[in-house]
CSV table of C-alpha atoms and ligand atoms in Angstrom, one decimal:
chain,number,residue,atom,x,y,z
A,1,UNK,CA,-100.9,-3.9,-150.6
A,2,UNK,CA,-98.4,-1.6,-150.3
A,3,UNK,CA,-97.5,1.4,-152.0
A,4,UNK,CA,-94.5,3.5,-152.1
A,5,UNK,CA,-95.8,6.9,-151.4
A,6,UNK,CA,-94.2,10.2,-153.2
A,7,UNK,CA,-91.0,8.6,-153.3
A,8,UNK,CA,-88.8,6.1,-155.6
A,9,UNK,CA,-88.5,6.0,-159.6
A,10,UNK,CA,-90.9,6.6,-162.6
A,11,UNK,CA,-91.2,2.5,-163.0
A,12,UNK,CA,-91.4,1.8,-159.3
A,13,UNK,CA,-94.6,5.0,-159.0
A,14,UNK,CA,-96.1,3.7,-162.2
A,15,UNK,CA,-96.8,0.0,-160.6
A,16,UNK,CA,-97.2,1.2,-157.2
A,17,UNK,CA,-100.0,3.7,-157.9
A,18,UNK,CA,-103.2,3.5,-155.0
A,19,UNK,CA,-105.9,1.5,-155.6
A,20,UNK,CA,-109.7,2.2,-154.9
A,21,UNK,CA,-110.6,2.6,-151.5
A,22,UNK,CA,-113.1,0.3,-149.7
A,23,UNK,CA,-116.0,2.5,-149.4
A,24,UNK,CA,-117.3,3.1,-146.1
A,25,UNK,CA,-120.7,2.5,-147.6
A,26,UNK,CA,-121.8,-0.8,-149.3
A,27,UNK,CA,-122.0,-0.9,-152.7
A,28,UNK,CA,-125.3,-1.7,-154.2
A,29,UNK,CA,-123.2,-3.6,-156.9
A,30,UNK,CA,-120.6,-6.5,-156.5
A,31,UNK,CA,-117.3,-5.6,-157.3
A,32,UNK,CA,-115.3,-7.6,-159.7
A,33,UNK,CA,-111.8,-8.5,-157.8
A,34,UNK,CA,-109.7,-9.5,-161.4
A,35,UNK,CA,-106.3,-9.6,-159.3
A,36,UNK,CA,-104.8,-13.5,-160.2
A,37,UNK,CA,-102.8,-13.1,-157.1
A,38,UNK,CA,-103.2,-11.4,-153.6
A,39,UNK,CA,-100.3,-9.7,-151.2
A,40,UNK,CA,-99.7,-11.1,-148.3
A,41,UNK,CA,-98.2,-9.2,-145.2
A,42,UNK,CA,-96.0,-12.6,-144.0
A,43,UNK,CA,-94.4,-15.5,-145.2
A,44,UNK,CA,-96.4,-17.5,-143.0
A,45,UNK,CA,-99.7,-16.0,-143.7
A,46,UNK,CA,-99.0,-16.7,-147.7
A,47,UNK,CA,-98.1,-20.7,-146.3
A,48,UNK,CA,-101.3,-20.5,-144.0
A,49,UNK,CA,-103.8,-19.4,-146.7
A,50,UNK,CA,-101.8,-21.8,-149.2
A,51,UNK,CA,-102.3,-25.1,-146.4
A,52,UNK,CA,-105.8,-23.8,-145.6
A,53,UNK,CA,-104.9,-23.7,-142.2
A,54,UNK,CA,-106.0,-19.6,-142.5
A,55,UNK,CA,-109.0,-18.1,-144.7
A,56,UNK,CA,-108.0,-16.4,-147.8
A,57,UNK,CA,-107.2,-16.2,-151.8
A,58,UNK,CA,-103.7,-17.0,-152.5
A,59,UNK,CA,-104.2,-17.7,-157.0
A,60,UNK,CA,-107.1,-16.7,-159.1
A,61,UNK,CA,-107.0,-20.6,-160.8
A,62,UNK,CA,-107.5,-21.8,-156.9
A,63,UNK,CA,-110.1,-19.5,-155.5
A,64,UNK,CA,-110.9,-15.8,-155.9
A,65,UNK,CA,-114.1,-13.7,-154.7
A,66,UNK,CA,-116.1,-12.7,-157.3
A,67,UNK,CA,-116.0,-16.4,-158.9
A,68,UNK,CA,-116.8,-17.7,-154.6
A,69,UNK,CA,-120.0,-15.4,-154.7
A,70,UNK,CA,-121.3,-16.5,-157.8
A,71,UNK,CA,-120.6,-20.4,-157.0
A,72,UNK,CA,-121.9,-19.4,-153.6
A,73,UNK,CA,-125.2,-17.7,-155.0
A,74,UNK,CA,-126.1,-21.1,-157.2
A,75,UNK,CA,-125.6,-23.1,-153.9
A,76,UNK,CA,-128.1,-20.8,-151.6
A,77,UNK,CA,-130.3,-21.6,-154.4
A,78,UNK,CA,-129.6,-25.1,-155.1
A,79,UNK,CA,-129.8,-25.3,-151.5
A,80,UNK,CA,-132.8,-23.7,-150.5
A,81,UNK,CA,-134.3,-26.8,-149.1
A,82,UNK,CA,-132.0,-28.7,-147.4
A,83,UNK,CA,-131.2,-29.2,-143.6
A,84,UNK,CA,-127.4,-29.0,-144.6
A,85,UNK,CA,-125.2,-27.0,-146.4
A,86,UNK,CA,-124.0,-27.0,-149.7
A,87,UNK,CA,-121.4,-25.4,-152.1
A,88,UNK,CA,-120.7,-24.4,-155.2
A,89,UNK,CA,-117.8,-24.5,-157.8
A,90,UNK,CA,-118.1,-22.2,-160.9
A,91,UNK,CA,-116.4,-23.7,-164.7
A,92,UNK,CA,-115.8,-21.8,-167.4
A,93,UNK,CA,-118.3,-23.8,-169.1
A,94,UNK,CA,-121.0,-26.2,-168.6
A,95,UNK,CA,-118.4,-28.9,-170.0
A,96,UNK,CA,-115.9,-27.6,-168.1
A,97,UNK,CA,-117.9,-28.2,-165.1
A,98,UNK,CA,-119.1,-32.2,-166.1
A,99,UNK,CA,-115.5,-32.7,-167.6
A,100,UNK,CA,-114.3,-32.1,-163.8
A,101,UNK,CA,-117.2,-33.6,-161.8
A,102,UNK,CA,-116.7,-36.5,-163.7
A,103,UNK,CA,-112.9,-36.8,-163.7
A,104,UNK,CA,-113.4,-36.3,-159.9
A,105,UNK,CA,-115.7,-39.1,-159.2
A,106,UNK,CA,-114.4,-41.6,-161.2
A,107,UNK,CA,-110.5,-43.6,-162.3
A,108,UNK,CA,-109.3,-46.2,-164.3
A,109,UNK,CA,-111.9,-48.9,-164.0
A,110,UNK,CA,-114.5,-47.4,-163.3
A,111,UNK,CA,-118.3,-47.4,-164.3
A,112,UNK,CA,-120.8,-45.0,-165.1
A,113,UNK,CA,-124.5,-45.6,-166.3
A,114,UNK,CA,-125.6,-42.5,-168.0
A,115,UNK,CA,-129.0,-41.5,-169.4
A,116,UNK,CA,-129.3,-42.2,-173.5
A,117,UNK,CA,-130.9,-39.0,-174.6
A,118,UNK,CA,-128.3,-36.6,-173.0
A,119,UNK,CA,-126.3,-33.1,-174.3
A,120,UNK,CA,-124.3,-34.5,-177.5
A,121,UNK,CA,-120.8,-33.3,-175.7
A,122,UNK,CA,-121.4,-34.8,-172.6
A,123,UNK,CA,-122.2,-38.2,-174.4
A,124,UNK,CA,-118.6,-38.0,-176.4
A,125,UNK,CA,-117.1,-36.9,-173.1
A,126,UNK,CA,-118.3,-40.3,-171.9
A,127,UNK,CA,-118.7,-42.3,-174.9
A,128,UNK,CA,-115.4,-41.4,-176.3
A,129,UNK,CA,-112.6,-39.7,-174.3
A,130,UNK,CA,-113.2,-41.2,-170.5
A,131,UNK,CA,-113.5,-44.3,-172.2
A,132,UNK,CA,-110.1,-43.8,-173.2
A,133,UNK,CA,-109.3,-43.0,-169.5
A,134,UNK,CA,-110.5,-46.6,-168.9
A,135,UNK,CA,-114.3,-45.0,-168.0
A,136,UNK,CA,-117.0,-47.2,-168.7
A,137,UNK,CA,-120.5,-46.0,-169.4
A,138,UNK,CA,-123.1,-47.4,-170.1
A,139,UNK,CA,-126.0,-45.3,-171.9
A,140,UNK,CA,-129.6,-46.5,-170.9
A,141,UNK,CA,-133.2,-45.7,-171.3
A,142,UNK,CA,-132.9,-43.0,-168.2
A,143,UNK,CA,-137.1,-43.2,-167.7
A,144,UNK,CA,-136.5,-47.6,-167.4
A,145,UNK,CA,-135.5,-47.7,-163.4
A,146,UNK,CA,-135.5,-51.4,-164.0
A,147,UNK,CA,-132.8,-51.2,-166.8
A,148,UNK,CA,-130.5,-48.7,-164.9
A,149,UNK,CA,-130.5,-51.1,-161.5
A,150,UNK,CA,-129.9,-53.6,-164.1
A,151,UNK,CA,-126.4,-52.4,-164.9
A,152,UNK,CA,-125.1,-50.6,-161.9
A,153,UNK,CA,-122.5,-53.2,-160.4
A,154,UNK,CA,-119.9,-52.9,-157.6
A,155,UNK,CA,-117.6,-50.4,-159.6
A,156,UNK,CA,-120.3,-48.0,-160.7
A,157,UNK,CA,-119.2,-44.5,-159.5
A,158,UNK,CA,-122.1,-42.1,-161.0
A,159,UNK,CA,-125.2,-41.8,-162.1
A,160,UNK,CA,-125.9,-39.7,-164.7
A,161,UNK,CA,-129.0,-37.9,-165.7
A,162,UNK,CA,-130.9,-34.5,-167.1
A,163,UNK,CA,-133.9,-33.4,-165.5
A,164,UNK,CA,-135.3,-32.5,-168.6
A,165,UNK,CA,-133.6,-34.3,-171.8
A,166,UNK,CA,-133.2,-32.4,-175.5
A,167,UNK,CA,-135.2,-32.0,-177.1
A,168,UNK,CA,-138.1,-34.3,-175.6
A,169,UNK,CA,-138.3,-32.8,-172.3
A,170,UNK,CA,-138.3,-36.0,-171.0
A,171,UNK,CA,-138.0,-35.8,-167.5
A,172,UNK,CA,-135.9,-38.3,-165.0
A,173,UNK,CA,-137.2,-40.0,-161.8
A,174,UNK,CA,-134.7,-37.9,-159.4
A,175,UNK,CA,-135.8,-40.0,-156.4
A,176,UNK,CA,-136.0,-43.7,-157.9
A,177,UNK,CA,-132.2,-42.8,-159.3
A,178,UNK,CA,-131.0,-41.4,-156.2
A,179,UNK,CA,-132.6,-45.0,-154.4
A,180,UNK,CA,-130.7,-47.0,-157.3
A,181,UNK,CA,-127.4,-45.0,-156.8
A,182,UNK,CA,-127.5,-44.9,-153.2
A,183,UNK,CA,-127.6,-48.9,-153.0
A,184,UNK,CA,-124.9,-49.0,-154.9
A,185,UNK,CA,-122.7,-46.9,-153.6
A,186,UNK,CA,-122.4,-44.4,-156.4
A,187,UNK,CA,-123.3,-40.5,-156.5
A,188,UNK,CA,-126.3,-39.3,-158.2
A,189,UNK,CA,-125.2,-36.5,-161.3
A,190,UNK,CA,-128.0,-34.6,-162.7
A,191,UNK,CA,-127.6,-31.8,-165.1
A,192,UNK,CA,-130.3,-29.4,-164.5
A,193,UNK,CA,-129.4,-26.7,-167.2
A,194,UNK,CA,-133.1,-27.1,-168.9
A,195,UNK,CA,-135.1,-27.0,-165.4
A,196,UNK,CA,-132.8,-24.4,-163.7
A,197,UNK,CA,-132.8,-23.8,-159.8
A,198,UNK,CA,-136.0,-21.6,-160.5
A,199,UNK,CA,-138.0,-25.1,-161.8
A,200,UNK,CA,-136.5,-27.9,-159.9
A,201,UNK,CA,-133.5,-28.6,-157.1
A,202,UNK,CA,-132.1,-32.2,-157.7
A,203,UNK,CA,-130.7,-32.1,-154.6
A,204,UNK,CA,-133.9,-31.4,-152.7
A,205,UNK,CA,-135.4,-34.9,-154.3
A,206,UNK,CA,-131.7,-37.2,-153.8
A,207,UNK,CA,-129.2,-36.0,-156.3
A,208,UNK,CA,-125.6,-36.0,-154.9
A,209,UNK,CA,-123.9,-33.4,-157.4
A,210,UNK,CA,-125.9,-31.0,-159.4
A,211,UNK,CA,-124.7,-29.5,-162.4
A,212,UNK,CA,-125.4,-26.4,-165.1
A,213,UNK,CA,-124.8,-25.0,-168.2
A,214,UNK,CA,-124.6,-21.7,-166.6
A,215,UNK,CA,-124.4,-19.9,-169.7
A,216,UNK,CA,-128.3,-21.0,-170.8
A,217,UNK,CA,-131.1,-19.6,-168.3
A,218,UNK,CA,-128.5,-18.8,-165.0
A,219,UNK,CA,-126.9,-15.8,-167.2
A,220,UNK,CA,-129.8,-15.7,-169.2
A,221,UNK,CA,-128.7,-13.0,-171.7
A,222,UNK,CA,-126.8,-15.1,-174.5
A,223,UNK,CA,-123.6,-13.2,-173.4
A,224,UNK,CA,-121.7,-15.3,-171.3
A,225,UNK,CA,-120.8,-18.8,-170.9
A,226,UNK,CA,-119.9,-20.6,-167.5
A,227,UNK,CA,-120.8,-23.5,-165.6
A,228,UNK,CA,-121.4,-24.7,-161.9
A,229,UNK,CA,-122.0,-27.9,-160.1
A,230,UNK,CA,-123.4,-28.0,-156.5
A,231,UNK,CA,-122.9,-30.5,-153.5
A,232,UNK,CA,-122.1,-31.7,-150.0
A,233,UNK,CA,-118.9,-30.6,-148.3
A,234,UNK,CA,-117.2,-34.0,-149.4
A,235,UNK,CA,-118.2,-34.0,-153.1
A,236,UNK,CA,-117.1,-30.5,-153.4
A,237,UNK,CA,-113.8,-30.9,-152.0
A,238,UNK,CA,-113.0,-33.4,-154.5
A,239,UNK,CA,-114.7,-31.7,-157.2
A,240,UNK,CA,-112.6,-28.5,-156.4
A,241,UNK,CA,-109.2,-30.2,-156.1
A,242,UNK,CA,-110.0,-31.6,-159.7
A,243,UNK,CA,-110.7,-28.3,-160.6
A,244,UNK,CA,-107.7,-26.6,-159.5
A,245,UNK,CA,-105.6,-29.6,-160.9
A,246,UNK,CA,-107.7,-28.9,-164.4
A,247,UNK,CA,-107.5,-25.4,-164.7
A,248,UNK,CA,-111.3,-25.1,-165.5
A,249,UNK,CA,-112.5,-22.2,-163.1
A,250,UNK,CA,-114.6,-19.2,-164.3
A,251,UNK,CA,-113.3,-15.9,-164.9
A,252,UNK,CA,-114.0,-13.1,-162.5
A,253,UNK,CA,-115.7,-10.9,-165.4
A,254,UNK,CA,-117.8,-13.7,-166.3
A,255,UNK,CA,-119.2,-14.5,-162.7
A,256,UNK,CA,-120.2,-11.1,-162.3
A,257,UNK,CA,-122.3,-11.1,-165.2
A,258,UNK,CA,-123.8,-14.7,-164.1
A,259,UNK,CA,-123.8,-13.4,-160.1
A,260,UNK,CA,-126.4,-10.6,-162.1
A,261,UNK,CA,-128.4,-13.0,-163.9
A,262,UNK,CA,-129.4,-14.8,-161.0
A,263,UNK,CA,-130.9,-12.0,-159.5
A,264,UNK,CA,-133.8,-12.1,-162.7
A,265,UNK,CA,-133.5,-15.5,-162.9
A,266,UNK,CA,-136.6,-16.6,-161.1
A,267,UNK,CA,-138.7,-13.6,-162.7
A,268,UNK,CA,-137.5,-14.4,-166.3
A,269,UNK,CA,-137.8,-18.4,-165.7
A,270,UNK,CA,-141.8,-17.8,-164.5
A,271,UNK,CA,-142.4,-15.7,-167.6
A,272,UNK,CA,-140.6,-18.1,-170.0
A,273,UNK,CA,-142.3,-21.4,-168.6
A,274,UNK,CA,-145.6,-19.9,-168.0
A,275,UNK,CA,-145.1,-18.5,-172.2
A,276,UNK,CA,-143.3,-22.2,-172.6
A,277,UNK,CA,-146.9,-23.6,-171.7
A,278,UNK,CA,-149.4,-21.6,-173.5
A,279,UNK,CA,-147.1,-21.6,-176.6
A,280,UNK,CA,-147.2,-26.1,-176.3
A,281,UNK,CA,-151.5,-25.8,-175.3
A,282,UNK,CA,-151.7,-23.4,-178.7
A,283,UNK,CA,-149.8,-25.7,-181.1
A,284,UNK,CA,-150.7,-29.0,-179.8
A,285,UNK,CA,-153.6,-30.7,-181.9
A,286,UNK,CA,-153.2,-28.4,-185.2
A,287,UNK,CA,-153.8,-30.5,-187.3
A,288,UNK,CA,-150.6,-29.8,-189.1
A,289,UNK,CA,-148.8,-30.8,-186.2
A,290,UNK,CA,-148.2,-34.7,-185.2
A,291,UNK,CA,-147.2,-34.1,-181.4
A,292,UNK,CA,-145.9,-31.0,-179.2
A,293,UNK,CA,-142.9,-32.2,-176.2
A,294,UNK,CA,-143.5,-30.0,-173.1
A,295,UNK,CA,-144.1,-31.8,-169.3
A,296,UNK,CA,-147.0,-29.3,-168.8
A,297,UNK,CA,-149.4,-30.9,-171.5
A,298,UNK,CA,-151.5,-34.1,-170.4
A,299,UNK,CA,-150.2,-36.0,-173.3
A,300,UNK,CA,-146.4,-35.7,-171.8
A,301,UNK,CA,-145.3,-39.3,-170.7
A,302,UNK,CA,-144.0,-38.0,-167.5
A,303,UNK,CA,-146.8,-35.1,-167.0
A,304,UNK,CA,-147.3,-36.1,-163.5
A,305,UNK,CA,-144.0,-37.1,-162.5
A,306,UNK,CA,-142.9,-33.5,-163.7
A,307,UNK,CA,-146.1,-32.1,-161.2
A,308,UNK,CA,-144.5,-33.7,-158.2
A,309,UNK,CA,-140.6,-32.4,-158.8
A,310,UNK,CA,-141.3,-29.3,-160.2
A,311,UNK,CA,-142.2,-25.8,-158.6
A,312,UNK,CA,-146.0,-25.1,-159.3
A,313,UNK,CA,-147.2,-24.0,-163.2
A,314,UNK,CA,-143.1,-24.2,-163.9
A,315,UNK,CA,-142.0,-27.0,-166.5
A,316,UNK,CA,-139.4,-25.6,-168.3
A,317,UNK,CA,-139.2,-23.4,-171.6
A,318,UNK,CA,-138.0,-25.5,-174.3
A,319,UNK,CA,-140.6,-26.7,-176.2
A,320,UNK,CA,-140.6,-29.2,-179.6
A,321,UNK,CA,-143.0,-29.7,-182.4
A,322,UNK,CA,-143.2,-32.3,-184.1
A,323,UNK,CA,-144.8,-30.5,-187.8
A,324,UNK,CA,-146.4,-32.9,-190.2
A,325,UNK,CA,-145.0,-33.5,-193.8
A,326,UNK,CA,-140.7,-34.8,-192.5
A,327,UNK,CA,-137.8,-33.3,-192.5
A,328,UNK,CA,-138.1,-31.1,-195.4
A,329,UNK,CA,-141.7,-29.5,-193.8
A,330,UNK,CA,-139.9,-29.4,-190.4
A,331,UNK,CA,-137.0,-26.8,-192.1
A,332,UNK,CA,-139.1,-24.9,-193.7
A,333,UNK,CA,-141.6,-24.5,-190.9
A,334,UNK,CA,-138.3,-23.2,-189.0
A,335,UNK,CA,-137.4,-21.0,-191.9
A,336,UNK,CA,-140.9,-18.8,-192.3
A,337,UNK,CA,-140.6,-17.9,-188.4
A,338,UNK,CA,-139.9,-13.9,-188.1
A,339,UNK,CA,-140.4,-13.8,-184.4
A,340,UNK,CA,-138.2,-16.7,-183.1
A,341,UNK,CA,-134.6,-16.6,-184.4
A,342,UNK,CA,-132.9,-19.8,-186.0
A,343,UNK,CA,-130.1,-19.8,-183.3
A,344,UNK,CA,-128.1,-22.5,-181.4
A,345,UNK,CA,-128.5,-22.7,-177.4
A,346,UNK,CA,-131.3,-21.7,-175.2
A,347,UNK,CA,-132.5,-20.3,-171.8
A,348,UNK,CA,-131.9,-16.4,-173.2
A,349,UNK,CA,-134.5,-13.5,-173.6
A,350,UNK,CA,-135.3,-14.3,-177.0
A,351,UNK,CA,-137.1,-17.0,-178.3
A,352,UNK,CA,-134.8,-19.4,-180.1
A,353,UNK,CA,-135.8,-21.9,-183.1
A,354,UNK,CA,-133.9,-25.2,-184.2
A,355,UNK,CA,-134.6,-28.0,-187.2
A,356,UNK,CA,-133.2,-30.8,-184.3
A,357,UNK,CA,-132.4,-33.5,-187.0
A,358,UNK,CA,-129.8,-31.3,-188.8
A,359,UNK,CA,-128.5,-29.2,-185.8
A,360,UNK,CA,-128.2,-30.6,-182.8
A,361,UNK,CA,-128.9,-34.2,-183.4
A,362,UNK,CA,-127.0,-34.5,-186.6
A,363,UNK,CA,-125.1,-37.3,-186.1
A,364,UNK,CA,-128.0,-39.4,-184.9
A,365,UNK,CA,-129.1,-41.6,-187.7
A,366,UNK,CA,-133.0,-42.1,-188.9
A,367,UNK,CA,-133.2,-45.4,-186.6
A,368,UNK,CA,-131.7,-43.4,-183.0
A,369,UNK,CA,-133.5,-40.2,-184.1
A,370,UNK,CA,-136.5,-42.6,-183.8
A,371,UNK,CA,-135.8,-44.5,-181.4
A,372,UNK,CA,-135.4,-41.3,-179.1
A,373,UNK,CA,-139.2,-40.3,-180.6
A,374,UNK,CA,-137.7,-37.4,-182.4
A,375,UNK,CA,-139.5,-36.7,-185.5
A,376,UNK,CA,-137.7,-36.3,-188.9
A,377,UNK,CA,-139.3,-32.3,-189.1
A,378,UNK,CA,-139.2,-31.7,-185.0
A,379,UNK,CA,-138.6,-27.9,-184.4
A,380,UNK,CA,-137.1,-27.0,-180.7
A,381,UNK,CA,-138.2,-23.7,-179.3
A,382,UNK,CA,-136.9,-21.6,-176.4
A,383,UNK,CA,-139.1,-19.8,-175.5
A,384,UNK,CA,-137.9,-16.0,-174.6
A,385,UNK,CA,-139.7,-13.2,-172.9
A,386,UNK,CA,-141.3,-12.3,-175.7
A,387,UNK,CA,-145.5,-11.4,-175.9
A,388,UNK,CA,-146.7,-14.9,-175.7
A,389,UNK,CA,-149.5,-14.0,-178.3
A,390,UNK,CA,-146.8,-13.4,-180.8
A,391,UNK,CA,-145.0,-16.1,-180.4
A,392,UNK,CA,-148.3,-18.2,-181.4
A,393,UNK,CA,-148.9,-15.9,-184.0
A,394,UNK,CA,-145.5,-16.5,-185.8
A,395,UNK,CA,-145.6,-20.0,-185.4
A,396,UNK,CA,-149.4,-20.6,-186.4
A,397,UNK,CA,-148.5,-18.4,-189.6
A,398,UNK,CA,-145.2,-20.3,-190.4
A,399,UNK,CA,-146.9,-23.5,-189.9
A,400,UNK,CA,-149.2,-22.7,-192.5
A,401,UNK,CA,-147.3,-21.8,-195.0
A,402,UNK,CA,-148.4,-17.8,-194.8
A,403,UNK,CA,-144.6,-16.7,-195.3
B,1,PLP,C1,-127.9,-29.9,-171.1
B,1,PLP,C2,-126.6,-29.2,-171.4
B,1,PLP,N1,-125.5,-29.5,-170.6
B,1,PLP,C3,-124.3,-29.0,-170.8
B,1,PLP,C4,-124.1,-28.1,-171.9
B,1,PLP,C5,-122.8,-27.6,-172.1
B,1,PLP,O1,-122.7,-26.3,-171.7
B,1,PLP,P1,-121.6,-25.2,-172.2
B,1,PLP,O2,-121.9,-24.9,-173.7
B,1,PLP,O3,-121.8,-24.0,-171.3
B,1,PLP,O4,-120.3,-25.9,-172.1
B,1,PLP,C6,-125.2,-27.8,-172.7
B,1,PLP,C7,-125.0,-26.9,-173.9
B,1,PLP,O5,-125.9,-26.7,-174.7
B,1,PLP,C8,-126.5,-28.4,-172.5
B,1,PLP,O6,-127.5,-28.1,-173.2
């Protein structure tokens, strides 16, 4: 940039005034570049950088570096595996990064076929306003391979999952959907918020785009919500022109905090499935409780499906119990904890309690609620970084009634 040293008017000095040198030495820290636009030293540089024929940030809503290193961070980890590379494009929120992957992958006509037990907004996303778009989905029983290549046809763009599902923990076939979608000439979607790169890397077992709520175990504080999806060069081109067309970028503030989660993220995500486990193994058979969701017990449907996709002793941190004694049992079993808060969202430092069947899956009726084997009482837990010990403690003693 440049300045207009000693001389000129008051107004002219005041916006001209020097910035913060580049230190000579690297900062241990990333900076946070806020700037929405950039200077350019020639019209032909600004039309280079603007036709991508030159390197460079031209518009903060296009591309800017703080937002590139975090998107770029998730992709190294995403990636970690692979034989190619991939990138990243960050979202102001989860939403705003399915809202754009699916607007890029899809038009007027064509089909989806989504998982049935999926994030309530993504389901109205699909259900409701694509659908208006002249979307299609189809919502199936995700863990039924047989039912999804039974409605994938010749106009089926995606193939939408969850690794782990809400509040079951049910967990998808990565592979045998990435087969199914790969036949049919669709791209494989999987929202890994609940696993996290630090549990599983869709795109190591097939997946095509990979997708978070970055504002659950990625920033990992409760403090900041952004999103982040993850794929081959061709994917991501499209993705990104959506995005620029959308307006749905992250905000340079917000990556920074995100960029600085990631760096805890596999320490905290350890602590908080390894807690996740013990906490399921403590409440599972009380005899006040008719069934605990969490892959790493023996009684999960999909326990040794979850062994072969996810990184060793790491199946997640949500956990749901199902208490005995309905819906009325199931609140108050919520109410009497004093260690985990009643609080929406998950993947922070501190344990987080919800009654599912008048939170989250309120507008499920008794017959879906069933059908998706979630009990009238069922309790979700994410688990924090709490002492495991207490965690038990507080939900043995508001199990029984001690409060
Ligand atoms: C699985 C899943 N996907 C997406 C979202 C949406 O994320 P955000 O709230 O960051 O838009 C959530 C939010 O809870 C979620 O749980």
């Amino acid at each position: 940039m440049s300045h207009t040293p000693g001389g000129g008017g008051e107004f002219t000095r005041a916006v001209s005034l020097p910035h913060a040198p580049v230190p000579a030495e690297r900062p241990m820290r990333m900076p946070v570049h806020r700037a929405t636009t950039y200077a350019f030293d020639t019209s032909q540089d600004y039309a280079d950088v603007l036709a991508g024929t030159r390197e460079g940030y031209s518009y903060a809503r296009i591309d800017s570096p703080t937002v590139d290193a975090f998107a770029d961070a998730v992709a190294a980890l995403e990636g970690a595996g692979l034989p190619e590379p991939v990138r990243g494009q960050a979202f102001a929120s989860g939403m705003g990064a399915l809202s754009t992957v699916f607007l890029a992958l899809t038009e007027a006509g064509a089909h989806v076929v989504a998982s049935r037990s999926i994030y309530g907004n993504t389901y109205s996303l699909l259900g409701t306003l694509l659908r208006r778009f002249g979307v299609r989905t189809d919502f199936v029983d995700i863990t039924d391979l047989d039912a999804v290549r039974a409605v994938v046809g010749p106009d089926t763009r995606v193939v939408f999952t969850e690794t782990l599902s809400n509040p079951t923990m049910t967990v998808s076939d990565l592979p045998g959907l990435a087969e199914i979608a790969r036949e049919a000439g669709a791209a494989l979607v999987v929202d890994s918020t609940f696993a996290s790169p630090a549990v599983c890397r869709p795109l190591e077992h097939g997946a095509d785009v990979v997708v978070h709520s970055a504002t659950k175990y990625i920033g990992g504080h409760s403090d900041t919500t952004g999103g982040v999806a993850v794929a081959g060069p061709a994917l991501t081109e499209r993705i990104r022109s959506a995005r620029v067309d959308l307006g749905t970028c992250l905000a340079p503030d917000e990556a920074y905090l995100l960029h600085r989660g990631l760096e805890t993220l596999p320490l905290r995500v350890q602590r908080q499935c390894e807690s996740a486990a013990a906490f399921a193994a403590a409440l599972e058979g009380h005899p006040l409780v008719e069934r605990v969701d969490h892959p790493s017990l023996a009684s999960h449907p999909q326990a040794d499906l979850a062994g072969k996709l996810f990184d060793r002793d790491r199946y997640g941190a949500v956990v749901t119990v199902h208490p005995r004694g309905g819906r009325e049992a199931g609140m108050a079993f919520a109410d009497r904890l004093r260690v985990a808060t009643i609080a929406a969202s998950l993947g922070g430092t501190h344990t987080l309690a919800g009654h599912v069947a008048s939170t989250s899956h309120r507008n499920m009726s008794g017959d879906e609620l069933a059908a998706a084997g979630i009990s009238p009482g069922a309790v979700r837990f994410s688990i924090g970084l709490e002492d495991p010990r207490d965690l038990v403690e507080d939900a043995l003693a508001a199990l029984g009634g001690e409060r």
